[in-house]
Tab-separated table of C-alpha atoms in Angstrom:
chain	number	residue	atom	x	y	z
A	103	UNK	CA	-56.874	-51.177	-31.233
A	104	UNK	CA	-55.986	-52.655	-34.526
A	105	UNK	CA	-58.541	-52.075	-37.285
A	106	UNK	CA	-58.845	-55.146	-39.348
A	107	UNK	CA	-58.975	-53.400	-42.740
A	108	UNK	CA	-57.303	-56.245	-44.728
A	109	UNK	CA	-59.473	-59.086	-43.778
A	110	UNK	CA	-63.242	-59.793	-44.458
A	111	UNK	CA	-64.325	-57.855	-41.473
A	112	UNK	CA	-63.289	-54.288	-41.879
A	113	UNK	CA	-65.724	-53.059	-39.217
A	114	UNK	CA	-64.021	-55.088	-36.518
A	115	UNK	CA	-60.983	-53.833	-34.513
A	116	UNK	CA	-58.951	-56.129	-32.206
A	117	UNK	CA	-56.960	-55.389	-28.992
A	118	UNK	CA	-54.694	-58.551	-28.632
A	119	UNK	CA	-53.400	-57.444	-25.223
A	120	UNK	CA	-56.980	-57.444	-23.692
A	121	UNK	CA	-58.442	-60.023	-26.123
A	122	UNK	CA	-61.187	-57.786	-27.136
A	123	UNK	CA	-62.957	-57.136	-30.383
A	124	UNK	CA	-64.921	-54.112	-31.090
A	125	UNK	CA	-67.682	-54.128	-33.688
A	126	UNK	CA	-68.033	-50.593	-35.180
A	127	UNK	CA	-70.888	-51.640	-37.241
A	128	UNK	CA	-74.147	-49.751	-36.210
A	129	UNK	CA	-76.342	-52.910	-36.754
A	130	UNK	CA	-74.374	-54.932	-34.408
A	131	UNK	CA	-75.819	-52.933	-31.448
A	132	UNK	CA	-79.375	-53.799	-32.383
A	133	UNK	CA	-78.973	-57.617	-32.044
A	134	UNK	CA	-77.879	-57.867	-28.421
A	135	UNK	CA	-79.535	-61.272	-27.546
A	136	UNK	CA	-77.435	-63.511	-29.753
A	137	UNK	CA	-73.637	-63.734	-28.994
A	138	UNK	CA	-71.589	-62.341	-31.793
A	139	UNK	CA	-70.195	-65.651	-33.028
A	140	UNK	CA	-68.694	-64.006	-36.296
A	141	UNK	CA	-66.775	-61.392	-34.287
A	142	UNK	CA	-65.376	-63.954	-31.666
A	143	UNK	CA	-64.127	-66.332	-34.455
A	144	UNK	CA	-62.600	-63.391	-36.132
A	145	UNK	CA	-60.778	-62.490	-32.949
A	146	UNK	CA	-59.513	-66.011	-32.410
A	147	UNK	CA	-58.235	-66.370	-35.923
A	148	UNK	CA	-56.584	-62.878	-35.594
A	149	UNK	CA	-54.853	-63.894	-32.398
A	150	UNK	CA	-53.487	-67.006	-33.807
A	151	UNK	CA	-52.374	-65.553	-37.045
A	152	UNK	CA	-50.581	-62.523	-35.456
A	153	UNK	CA	-49.096	-63.625	-32.256
A	154	UNK	CA	-46.064	-65.882	-31.712
A	155	UNK	CA	-46.805	-69.407	-30.344
A	156	UNK	CA	-44.329	-71.058	-27.979
A	157	UNK	CA	-44.423	-74.544	-26.819
A	158	UNK	CA	-44.614	-75.086	-23.199
A	159	UNK	CA	-43.830	-78.366	-21.464
A	160	UNK	CA	-46.805	-78.331	-19.120
A	161	UNK	CA	-49.476	-76.540	-20.974
A	162	UNK	CA	-48.723	-77.046	-24.617
A	163	UNK	CA	-48.871	-74.297	-27.327
A	164	UNK	CA	-49.067	-70.832	-25.610
A	165	UNK	CA	-49.690	-67.361	-27.122
A	166	UNK	CA	-47.774	-64.576	-25.669
A	167	UNK	CA	-50.074	-61.560	-25.557
A	168	UNK	CA	-48.685	-58.074	-26.212
A	169	UNK	CA	-49.400	-55.041	-24.159
A	170	UNK	CA	-52.920	-53.724	-24.565
A	171	UNK	CA	-53.403	-50.896	-26.928
A	172	UNK	CA	-56.600	-49.473	-25.670
A	173	UNK	CA	-56.365	-46.064	-24.135
A	174	UNK	CA	-58.443	-45.910	-21.024
A	175	UNK	CA	-59.390	-42.348	-19.731
A	176	UNK	CA	-57.804	-41.270	-16.473
A	177	UNK	CA	-59.786	-42.008	-13.402
A	178	UNK	CA	-58.420	-39.053	-11.505
A	179	UNK	CA	-57.270	-35.706	-12.803
A	180	UNK	CA	-53.666	-34.903	-13.241
A	181	UNK	CA	-51.894	-33.827	-10.081
A	182	UNK	CA	-51.092	-30.091	-9.870
A	183	UNK	CA	-47.525	-29.157	-9.637
A	184	UNK	CA	-46.480	-28.781	-5.953
A	185	UNK	CA	-44.893	-25.467	-4.902
A	186	UNK	CA	-41.195	-25.832	-4.532
A	187	UNK	CA	-39.606	-26.100	-1.146
A	188	UNK	CA	-37.040	-23.662	-0.029
A	189	UNK	CA	-34.086	-25.980	-0.786
A	190	UNK	CA	-35.616	-26.725	-4.303
A	191	UNK	CA	-35.930	-23.046	-5.088
A	192	UNK	CA	-32.264	-22.477	-4.092
A	193	UNK	CA	-31.065	-25.511	-6.014
A	194	UNK	CA	-32.775	-24.300	-9.143
A	195	UNK	CA	-31.359	-20.901	-8.739
A	196	UNK	CA	-27.805	-22.210	-8.326
A	197	UNK	CA	-28.206	-24.972	-10.807
A	198	UNK	CA	-27.558	-27.820	-8.392
A	199	UNK	CA	-28.772	-31.035	-9.913
A	200	UNK	CA	-31.283	-33.155	-7.864
A	201	UNK	CA	-29.948	-36.244	-6.112
A	202	UNK	CA	-30.720	-39.563	-7.504
A	203	UNK	CA	-33.479	-41.640	-6.057
A	204	UNK	CA	-32.886	-42.824	-2.626
A	205	UNK	CA	-31.685	-46.331	-2.455
A	206	UNK	CA	-34.003	-47.538	0.287
A	207	UNK	CA	-33.408	-47.958	4.050
A	208	UNK	CA	-30.423	-50.310	4.064
A	209	UNK	CA	-26.818	-49.183	3.767
A	210	UNK	CA	-23.794	-51.351	3.462
A	211	UNK	CA	-21.491	-51.305	6.558
A	212	UNK	CA	-17.919	-51.986	5.678
A	213	UNK	CA	-16.849	-53.066	9.166
A	214	UNK	CA	-19.543	-55.813	9.670
A	215	UNK	CA	-19.864	-56.435	5.980
A	216	UNK	CA	-23.616	-56.298	6.430
A	217	UNK	CA	-26.611	-54.346	5.244
A	218	UNK	CA	-27.776	-52.361	8.214
A	219	UNK	CA	-30.661	-49.840	8.341
A	220	UNK	CA	-29.646	-46.227	7.776
A	221	UNK	CA	-31.914	-45.003	10.579
A	222	UNK	CA	-34.398	-46.341	13.036
A	223	UNK	CA	-33.935	-49.425	15.234
A	224	UNK	CA	-30.211	-50.431	15.097
A	225	UNK	CA	-29.595	-47.662	12.601
A	226	UNK	CA	-26.192	-46.791	11.353
A	227	UNK	CA	-26.829	-43.038	12.307
A	228	UNK	CA	-26.301	-43.966	16.007
A	229	UNK	CA	-23.200	-45.948	15.491
A	230	UNK	CA	-20.777	-43.353	16.727
A	231	UNK	CA	-23.074	-42.277	19.531
A	232	UNK	CA	-23.407	-45.748	21.037
A	233	UNK	CA	-19.723	-46.630	20.897
A	234	UNK	CA	-18.489	-48.186	24.088
A	235	UNK	CA	-15.630	-45.666	24.597
A	236	UNK	CA	-15.506	-42.009	23.780
A	237	UNK	CA	-12.652	-39.687	23.523
A	238	UNK	CA	-13.399	-36.586	25.469
A	239	UNK	CA	-11.928	-33.452	23.914
A	240	UNK	CA	-9.992	-30.913	26.032
A	241	UNK	CA	-11.651	-28.256	28.027
A	242	UNK	CA	-14.933	-30.005	28.873
A	243	UNK	CA	-16.313	-29.990	32.339
A	244	UNK	CA	-16.302	-33.176	34.480
A	245	UNK	CA	-19.789	-34.349	33.924
A	246	UNK	CA	-19.562	-34.118	30.128
A	247	UNK	CA	-21.345	-37.140	28.567
A	248	UNK	CA	-20.299	-37.424	24.829
A	249	UNK	CA	-22.959	-39.878	23.893
A	250	UNK	CA	-25.555	-37.809	25.530
A	251	UNK	CA	-24.361	-34.682	23.830
A	252	UNK	CA	-24.390	-36.430	20.439
A	253	UNK	CA	-27.931	-37.811	21.111
A	254	UNK	CA	-29.001	-34.327	21.890
A	255	UNK	CA	-27.623	-32.947	18.715
A	256	UNK	CA	-29.348	-35.617	16.743
A	257	UNK	CA	-32.624	-34.820	18.249
A	258	UNK	CA	-32.011	-31.160	17.689
A	259	UNK	CA	-31.263	-31.799	14.045
A	260	UNK	CA	-34.551	-33.687	13.665
A	261	UNK	CA	-36.492	-30.946	15.246
A	262	UNK	CA	-34.961	-28.328	12.952
A	263	UNK	CA	-35.717	-30.455	10.023
A	264	UNK	CA	-39.219	-30.935	11.169
A	265	UNK	CA	-39.746	-27.242	11.565
A	266	UNK	CA	-38.427	-26.676	8.061
A	267	UNK	CA	-40.826	-29.201	6.700
A	268	UNK	CA	-43.714	-27.516	8.327
A	269	UNK	CA	-42.746	-24.205	7.119
A	270	UNK	CA	-42.495	-25.536	3.596
A	271	UNK	CA	-45.897	-27.017	3.891
A	272	UNK	CA	-47.431	-23.756	5.239
A	273	UNK	CA	-45.884	-21.765	2.424
A	274	UNK	CA	-47.042	-24.355	-0.071
A	275	UNK	CA	-50.572	-24.271	1.195
A	276	UNK	CA	-50.612	-20.540	1.237
A	277	UNK	CA	-49.510	-20.360	-2.416
A	278	UNK	CA	-52.075	-22.864	-3.398
A	279	UNK	CA	-54.815	-21.009	-1.681
A	280	UNK	CA	-53.698	-17.729	-3.343
A	281	UNK	CA	-53.607	-19.497	-6.726
A	282	UNK	CA	-57.147	-20.874	-6.241
A	283	UNK	CA	-58.384	-17.440	-5.131
A	284	UNK	CA	-56.775	-15.851	-8.143
A	285	UNK	CA	-57.955	-18.460	-10.603
A	286	UNK	CA	-61.542	-18.561	-9.397
A	287	UNK	CA	-61.544	-14.810	-8.531
A	288	UNK	CA	-63.718	-15.401	-5.586
A	289	UNK	CA	-64.187	-12.678	-2.896
A	290	UNK	CA	-63.793	-15.087	-0.052
A	291	UNK	CA	-62.266	-13.175	3.013
A	292	UNK	CA	-58.700	-13.788	3.963
A	293	UNK	CA	-59.707	-14.272	7.535
A	294	UNK	CA	-59.528	-17.914	6.842
A	295	UNK	CA	-55.922	-17.444	6.339
A	296	UNK	CA	-53.774	-18.255	9.367
A	297	UNK	CA	-51.540	-15.261	9.088
A	298	UNK	CA	-54.350	-12.810	8.768
A	299	UNK	CA	-56.050	-14.481	11.645
A	300	UNK	CA	-52.957	-14.031	13.781
A	301	UNK	CA	-52.714	-10.308	12.805
A	302	UNK	CA	-56.390	-9.760	13.665
A	303	UNK	CA	-55.898	-11.521	17.082
A	304	UNK	CA	-52.858	-9.440	17.799
A	305	UNK	CA	-54.616	-6.185	17.059
A	306	UNK	CA	-57.492	-7.319	19.294
A	307	UNK	CA	-55.103	-8.092	22.080
A	308	UNK	CA	-53.322	-4.691	21.850
A	309	UNK	CA	-56.616	-3.002	21.983
A	310	UNK	CA	-57.756	-4.841	25.021
A	311	UNK	CA	-54.287	-4.151	26.753
A	312	UNK	CA	-54.683	-0.492	26.030
A	313	UNK	CA	-58.177	-0.481	27.297
A	314	UNK	CA	-57.318	-2.260	30.486
A	315	UNK	CA	-54.360	-0.085	31.051
A	316	UNK	CA	-56.510	2.955	31.065
A	317	UNK	CA	-59.200	1.508	33.298
A	318	UNK	CA	-57.745	2.743	36.493
A	319	UNK	CA	-58.844	6.032	38.454
A	320	UNK	CA	-55.906	7.931	37.040
A	321	UNK	CA	-56.462	6.444	33.518
A	322	UNK	CA	-53.133	4.476	33.655
A	323	UNK	CA	-50.852	7.484	34.170
A	324	UNK	CA	-49.093	6.238	37.367
A	325	UNK	CA	-48.778	2.584	36.310
A	326	UNK	CA	-45.378	0.928	36.117
A	327	UNK	CA	-44.325	0.757	32.434
A	328	UNK	CA	-43.407	-2.687	31.027
A	329	UNK	CA	-40.639	-3.103	28.601
A	330	UNK	CA	-41.797	-3.394	25.086
A	331	UNK	CA	-45.095	-1.860	25.754
A	332	UNK	CA	-45.846	1.519	24.160
A	333	UNK	CA	-46.146	4.376	26.713
A	334	UNK	CA	-49.471	4.893	28.116
A	335	UNK	CA	-51.188	7.819	26.447
A	336	UNK	CA	-54.276	8.444	28.515
A	337	UNK	CA	-57.119	9.772	26.426
A	338	UNK	CA	-60.281	11.411	27.312
A	339	UNK	CA	-61.298	13.726	30.016
A	340	UNK	CA	-60.602	12.794	33.492
A	341	UNK	CA	-62.862	13.842	36.310
A	342	UNK	CA	-63.156	17.626	36.413
A	343	UNK	CA	-63.224	19.338	39.864
A	344	UNK	CA	-63.871	22.912	40.695
A	345	UNK	CA	-60.992	24.985	41.999
A	346	UNK	CA	-60.517	24.896	45.734
A	347	UNK	CA	-60.071	28.579	46.760
A	348	UNK	CA	-61.731	30.453	44.037
A	349	UNK	CA	-65.476	31.341	43.725
A	350	UNK	CA	-66.891	30.246	47.024
A	351	UNK	CA	-69.816	32.497	46.287
A	352	UNK	CA	-70.570	30.726	43.141
A	353	UNK	CA	-70.249	27.454	44.804
A	354	UNK	CA	-72.777	28.596	47.448
A	355	UNK	CA	-75.187	29.642	44.717
A	356	UNK	CA	-75.025	26.262	43.104
A	357	UNK	CA	-75.545	24.444	46.313
A	358	UNK	CA	-78.548	26.483	47.139
A	359	UNK	CA	-80.021	25.778	43.724
A	360	UNK	CA	-79.370	22.164	44.321
A	361	UNK	CA	-81.113	22.374	47.778
A	362	UNK	CA	-84.159	23.815	45.931
A	363	UNK	CA	-84.378	20.777	43.785
A	364	UNK	CA	-83.964	18.458	46.554
A	365	UNK	CA	-86.768	19.655	48.803
A	366	UNK	CA	-89.327	18.201	46.552
A	367	UNK	CA	-90.450	21.347	44.714
A	368	UNK	CA	-90.121	19.268	41.512
A	369	UNK	CA	-92.240	16.522	42.765
A	370	UNK	CA	-95.445	17.908	41.411
A	371	UNK	CA	-94.142	18.032	37.926
A	372	UNK	CA	-92.895	14.563	37.573
A	373	UNK	CA	-95.356	11.557	37.639
A	374	UNK	CA	-94.037	8.200	38.453
A	375	UNK	CA	-96.013	6.321	35.884
A	376	UNK	CA	-95.326	2.948	37.287
A	377	UNK	CA	-96.566	3.922	40.688
A	378	UNK	CA	-99.640	5.601	39.230
A	379	UNK	CA	-100.597	2.540	37.295
A	380	UNK	CA	-100.053	0.333	40.363
A	381	UNK	CA	-102.273	2.602	42.404
A	382	UNK	CA	-105.064	2.969	39.821
A	383	UNK	CA	-105.231	-0.707	38.898
A	384	UNK	CA	-104.893	-1.885	42.576
A	385	UNK	CA	-101.906	-3.829	41.796
A	386	UNK	CA	-103.312	-5.651	38.759
A	387	UNK	CA	-101.172	-3.832	36.191
A	388	UNK	CA	-101.587	-1.723	33.204
A	389	UNK	CA	-103.263	-4.348	31.008
A	390	UNK	CA	-105.893	-4.957	33.494
A	391	UNK	CA	-106.490	-1.199	33.792
A	392	UNK	CA	-106.872	-0.802	30.099
A	393	UNK	CA	-109.219	-3.693	29.884
A	394	UNK	CA	-111.291	-2.202	32.739
A	395	UNK	CA	-111.477	1.141	30.990
A	396	UNK	CA	-112.505	-0.577	27.786
A	397	UNK	CA	-115.144	-2.562	29.585
A	398	UNK	CA	-116.591	0.615	31.094
A	399	UNK	CA	-116.625	2.263	27.704
A	400	UNK	CA	-118.556	-0.525	26.135
A	401	UNK	CA	-121.151	-0.318	28.993
A	402	UNK	CA	-119.736	-2.920	31.107
A	403	UNK	CA	-120.831	-5.778	29.084
A	404	UNK	CA	-118.495	-8.308	27.567
A	405	UNK	CA	-114.849	-8.429	28.554
A	406	UNK	CA	-113.536	-10.719	31.322
A	407	UNK	CA	-112.248	-9.148	34.538
A	408	UNK	CA	-109.063	-10.703	35.548
A	409	UNK	CA	-109.182	-11.609	39.224
B	136	UNK	CA	-58.972	18.743	49.480
B	137	UNK	CA	-61.419	19.864	46.866
B	138	UNK	CA	-65.054	21.126	46.643
B	139	UNK	CA	-67.851	18.496	46.369
B	140	UNK	CA	-69.124	17.604	43.019
B	141	UNK	CA	-72.937	17.922	42.311
B	142	UNK	CA	-73.586	14.291	42.952
B	143	UNK	CA	-71.658	14.279	46.148
B	144	UNK	CA	-73.295	17.504	47.328
B	145	UNK	CA	-76.749	15.884	46.687
B	146	UNK	CA	-75.790	12.937	48.772
B	147	UNK	CA	-74.518	15.057	51.677
B	148	UNK	CA	-77.531	17.461	51.709
B	149	UNK	CA	-80.103	14.642	51.480
B	150	UNK	CA	-78.418	12.919	54.493
B	151	UNK	CA	-78.352	16.108	56.382
B	152	UNK	CA	-81.969	16.890	55.444
B	153	UNK	CA	-82.957	13.719	57.302
B	154	UNK	CA	-82.049	15.273	60.561
B	155	UNK	CA	-82.430	19.068	59.903
B	156	UNK	CA	-84.730	19.222	57.035
B	157	UNK	CA	-84.877	22.663	55.333
B	158	UNK	CA	-82.321	24.081	57.654
B	159	UNK	CA	-79.610	22.860	55.477
B	160	UNK	CA	-79.969	26.333	53.945
B	161	UNK	CA	-78.552	27.715	57.200
B	162	UNK	CA	-75.589	25.455	56.897
B	163	UNK	CA	-74.828	26.413	53.383
B	164	UNK	CA	-75.204	30.104	53.456
B	165	UNK	CA	-74.429	31.174	56.989
B	166	UNK	CA	-71.770	32.012	59.486
B	167	UNK	CA	-71.791	28.539	60.854
B	168	UNK	CA	-72.855	29.335	64.342
B	169	UNK	CA	-73.162	26.341	66.636
B	170	UNK	CA	-75.380	26.688	69.755
B	171	UNK	CA	-72.848	25.520	72.358
B	172	UNK	CA	-69.870	27.400	70.841
B	173	UNK	CA	-68.905	31.017	71.593
B	174	UNK	CA	-68.416	31.765	67.923
B	175	UNK	CA	-71.859	33.602	67.841
B	176	UNK	CA	-70.029	36.636	69.310
B	177	UNK	CA	-67.410	36.965	66.705
B	178	UNK	CA	-67.715	38.117	63.103
B	179	UNK	CA	-71.260	39.570	63.674
B	180	UNK	CA	-70.578	42.738	61.710
B	181	UNK	CA	-69.155	41.658	58.416
B	182	UNK	CA	-70.725	38.198	57.876
B	183	UNK	CA	-72.909	38.135	54.867
B	184	UNK	CA	-71.596	41.291	53.044
B	185	UNK	CA	-68.067	40.271	52.597
B	186	UNK	CA	-68.404	36.507	52.766
B	187	UNK	CA	-66.083	36.342	55.736
B	188	UNK	CA	-66.958	33.673	58.275
B	189	UNK	CA	-68.860	31.803	55.497
B	190	UNK	CA	-68.587	28.114	55.810
B	191	UNK	CA	-67.823	25.735	53.005
B	192	UNK	CA	-67.869	22.006	52.438
B	193	UNK	CA	-64.689	20.404	51.416
B	194	UNK	CA	-63.803	16.808	50.550
B	195	UNK	CA	-60.479	15.324	51.760
B	196	UNK	CA	-59.863	11.601	51.416
B	197	UNK	CA	-63.508	10.546	51.408
B	198	UNK	CA	-64.422	12.663	54.322
B	199	UNK	CA	-66.574	15.798	54.148
B	200	UNK	CA	-65.444	18.759	56.271
B	201	UNK	CA	-67.433	21.846	57.206
B	202	UNK	CA	-64.881	24.617	57.498
B	203	UNK	CA	-64.852	28.318	57.281
B	204	UNK	CA	-63.190	29.925	54.256
B	205	UNK	CA	-60.236	31.512	55.927
B	206	UNK	CA	-59.219	28.179	57.612
B	207	UNK	CA	-59.852	26.313	54.227
B	208	UNK	CA	-57.492	28.658	52.408
B	209	UNK	CA	-54.865	28.192	55.134
B	210	UNK	CA	-55.306	24.519	54.903
B	211	UNK	CA	-54.653	24.640	51.264
B	212	UNK	CA	-51.062	25.294	52.038
B	213	UNK	CA	-50.721	21.797	53.688
B	214	UNK	CA	-49.811	18.890	51.503
B	215	UNK	CA	-52.382	16.166	50.867
B	216	UNK	CA	-50.682	13.469	52.816
B	217	UNK	CA	-49.926	15.701	55.724
B	218	UNK	CA	-53.384	17.218	56.067
B	219	UNK	CA	-55.209	15.333	58.816
B	220	UNK	CA	-58.419	17.257	59.205
B	221	UNK	CA	-59.930	20.726	58.960
B	222	UNK	CA	-62.907	22.342	60.509
B	223	UNK	CA	-65.624	19.887	61.411
B	224	UNK	CA	-65.778	16.495	59.994
B	225	UNK	CA	-69.447	15.890	59.047
B	226	UNK	CA	-69.008	12.336	57.823
B	227	UNK	CA	-67.424	10.123	55.066
B	228	UNK	CA	-68.358	8.548	51.812
B	229	UNK	CA	-68.199	4.802	51.342
B	230	UNK	CA	-65.501	3.249	49.272
B	231	UNK	CA	-67.670	3.234	46.198
B	232	UNK	CA	-68.699	6.825	46.767
B	233	UNK	CA	-72.360	6.305	46.587
B	234	UNK	CA	-73.295	6.349	50.205
B	235	UNK	CA	-72.616	9.048	52.785
B	236	UNK	CA	-72.476	8.400	56.462
B	237	UNK	CA	-72.742	10.927	59.207
B	238	UNK	CA	-70.300	10.868	62.008
B	239	UNK	CA	-70.850	12.028	65.670
B	240	UNK	CA	-68.655	14.929	65.066
B	241	UNK	CA	-71.592	16.484	63.138
B	242	UNK	CA	-73.748	16.469	66.249
B	243	UNK	CA	-73.104	20.228	67.057
B	244	UNK	CA	-74.738	21.316	63.869
B	245	UNK	CA	-77.452	18.644	63.794
B	246	UNK	CA	-78.563	19.551	67.359
B	247	UNK	CA	-78.692	23.234	66.555
B	248	UNK	CA	-80.864	22.783	63.543
B	249	UNK	CA	-82.684	19.476	64.318
B	250	UNK	CA	-86.372	19.226	63.507
B	251	UNK	CA	-87.171	16.309	65.685
B	252	UNK	CA	-85.730	15.616	69.069
B	253	UNK	CA	-85.884	12.931	71.712
B	254	UNK	CA	-85.153	13.497	75.282
B	255	UNK	CA	-84.090	10.445	77.391
B	256	UNK	CA	-84.159	9.890	81.164
B	257	UNK	CA	-80.972	9.789	83.142
B	258	UNK	CA	-81.225	5.965	83.637
B	259	UNK	CA	-81.406	5.589	79.872
B	260	UNK	CA	-78.390	7.735	79.110
B	261	UNK	CA	-75.765	5.029	79.715
B	262	UNK	CA	-77.217	2.349	77.561
B	263	UNK	CA	-77.427	4.721	74.697
B	264	UNK	CA	-73.974	6.006	75.297
B	265	UNK	CA	-72.727	2.478	75.123
B	266	UNK	CA	-74.129	1.890	71.695
B	267	UNK	CA	-77.555	0.471	72.528
B	268	UNK	CA	-80.931	1.540	71.090
B	269	UNK	CA	-83.402	3.718	73.035
B	270	UNK	CA	-86.227	1.867	74.553
B	271	UNK	CA	-89.546	3.244	75.509
B	272	UNK	CA	-88.862	2.893	79.181
B	273	UNK	CA	-86.005	5.427	78.903
B	274	UNK	CA	-88.013	8.015	76.904
B	275	UNK	CA	-88.559	11.270	78.529
B	276	UNK	CA	-89.992	13.543	75.752
B	277	UNK	CA	-90.320	13.380	72.054
B	278	UNK	CA	-91.263	16.117	69.666
B	279	UNK	CA	-94.841	16.035	68.228
B	280	UNK	CA	-95.545	14.717	64.747
B	281	UNK	CA	-92.330	12.894	64.467
B	282	UNK	CA	-92.989	10.386	61.487
B	283	UNK	CA	-91.666	6.879	61.527
B	284	UNK	CA	-88.023	6.472	60.392
B	285	UNK	CA	-87.231	10.035	60.723
B	286	UNK	CA	-83.789	11.268	61.820
B	287	UNK	CA	-83.751	12.465	65.412
B	288	UNK	CA	-81.306	13.971	67.881
B	289	UNK	CA	-81.085	12.332	71.202
B	290	UNK	CA	-80.664	14.767	74.027
B	291	UNK	CA	-80.468	14.155	77.879
B	292	UNK	CA	-83.222	15.570	79.992
B	293	UNK	CA	-80.896	18.656	80.667
B	294	UNK	CA	-80.693	19.405	77.001
B	295	UNK	CA	-77.129	18.242	76.172
B	296	UNK	CA	-76.989	16.444	72.892
B	297	UNK	CA	-75.911	12.767	73.266
B	298	UNK	CA	-76.088	11.491	69.707
B	299	UNK	CA	-78.612	10.956	66.894
B	300	UNK	CA	-80.667	8.098	65.504
B	301	UNK	CA	-83.749	7.088	63.516
B	302	UNK	CA	-87.155	6.614	65.046
B	303	UNK	CA	-88.611	3.180	64.943
B	304	UNK	CA	-92.113	4.381	65.318
B	305	UNK	CA	-93.949	7.613	64.966
B	306	UNK	CA	-95.016	9.571	67.977
B	307	UNK	CA	-98.526	8.421	67.778
B	308	UNK	CA	-97.581	4.766	67.642
B	309	UNK	CA	-95.047	5.088	70.464
B	310	UNK	CA	-97.751	5.572	72.850
B	311	UNK	CA	-99.270	2.194	72.234
B	312	UNK	CA	-95.856	0.275	72.622
B	313	UNK	CA	-94.820	-1.675	75.709
B	314	UNK	CA	-91.855	-0.257	77.671
B	315	UNK	CA	-89.184	-2.733	76.373
B	316	UNK	CA	-89.728	-1.964	72.726
B	317	UNK	CA	-87.174	0.061	70.772
B	318	UNK	CA	-88.391	3.545	69.794
B	319	UNK	CA	-85.049	5.045	68.457
B	320	UNK	CA	-82.439	3.098	66.602
B	321	UNK	CA	-78.974	4.238	67.555
B	322	UNK	CA	-76.856	5.726	64.834
B	323	UNK	CA	-74.118	7.742	66.667
B	324	UNK	CA	-73.466	8.744	70.327
B	325	UNK	CA	-70.750	10.847	72.040
B	326	UNK	CA	-69.282	7.702	73.472
B	327	UNK	CA	-67.786	7.244	69.991
B	328	UNK	CA	-65.304	9.951	70.724
B	329	UNK	CA	-63.584	7.259	72.969
B	330	UNK	CA	-64.559	4.124	71.148
B	331	UNK	CA	-63.712	5.182	67.538
B	332	UNK	CA	-61.204	8.007	68.145
B	333	UNK	CA	-58.864	6.449	65.477
B	334	UNK	CA	-61.425	6.549	62.689
B	335	UNK	CA	-63.531	9.504	63.570
B	336	UNK	CA	-61.599	12.372	62.123
């Protein structure tokens, strides 16, 4: 914005590229109803005096406007620097300069003297593959198809490249996340991270495998071992049985004691509360029984009896 | 072959107690006399003092065997796959191990110590031996005060044990029934020695 310090209007500044005039006088803001005739005429006279005039056949004298000088603020923040891909890291380390900008999709074909697309429909990358005749090298089996082989190779190359791209992307996102976590110093758990998730899942799977292996009667001792699995280490006490031949007298004593318990001598001590309540309340339940008792306590008045 | 655990012992004893009640004590701590065998003559001198002739319960492949100690120790020398049977097979546990079923092979001991007995007429023997239930028409005698759903031993009129079962009605109610109604549900009979000889031992 050029400040017009030389002329009669030092408070005006002009942007010839946008054809705008800014009045920095505070009193100008007060009178908004009337159009600023003085400022506009000053702008026009400034345009005419400063800019070159050319004569055009159709339209007459024309002013050629320069580029605008007003600095507009950014609508969006500056993009953050992307993490380098694996090739870029290597190139920097080795000092390999970056290739120039790609020259678009078309490439000049010397044989047909035409511009053909580099890849895609009728692309030059398939030229050798789609030849009408192929020379088969020595030592290939009878059903060797050169064009099929080349096509398979091309597809494989594409897949490899795709894999590398995905890996670069994954690495970049991980780095960005780490950077964000470091900058904001938040304590967000890394469970969101895919690698940590995978580790957690793997440990869960191993634990369940171990548990399933031991869930047999012999606690996994006689199962067939699979390659790659760690050997079954059964933990915990298996069922404990008394010795067969020894101490039959002790065994007999224990059985007699058990018999004593079985014949109902303990029945008098233990009260089956559920049955007692059912008997007392005549099937109506504990609440009804309590209510009945309360009703009797109060003299029988008040309190509904549930039928 | 191994001794029974406490839970298994409880199951076996409660099943036996259905039929012989408190006489299970005699099975546990005795010389294992059976009424029909001649074993009563042997080992009379040194029974309880030295523990000889004492009978024990052993479990082998889901089956419970009632065997005397000497035989049990000798059977310990036989490997597990080769050991078929030892002593008397009382019954077997179900696959899940929480139910015990008495076999007909236990009849000897059940009939010796039975609390409730049912005698059936000659014309009722065959239906029972073929696996049918006992109907009132075939009933000869029944012990007094037999409650409903009690374990009973079924005998012929001459006193030979034929099998065992569970009463459908108590003695008192049996008098009111008509002749074609069932009074004893069949559980096992000696005909099973022929029918189930593969699975009995």
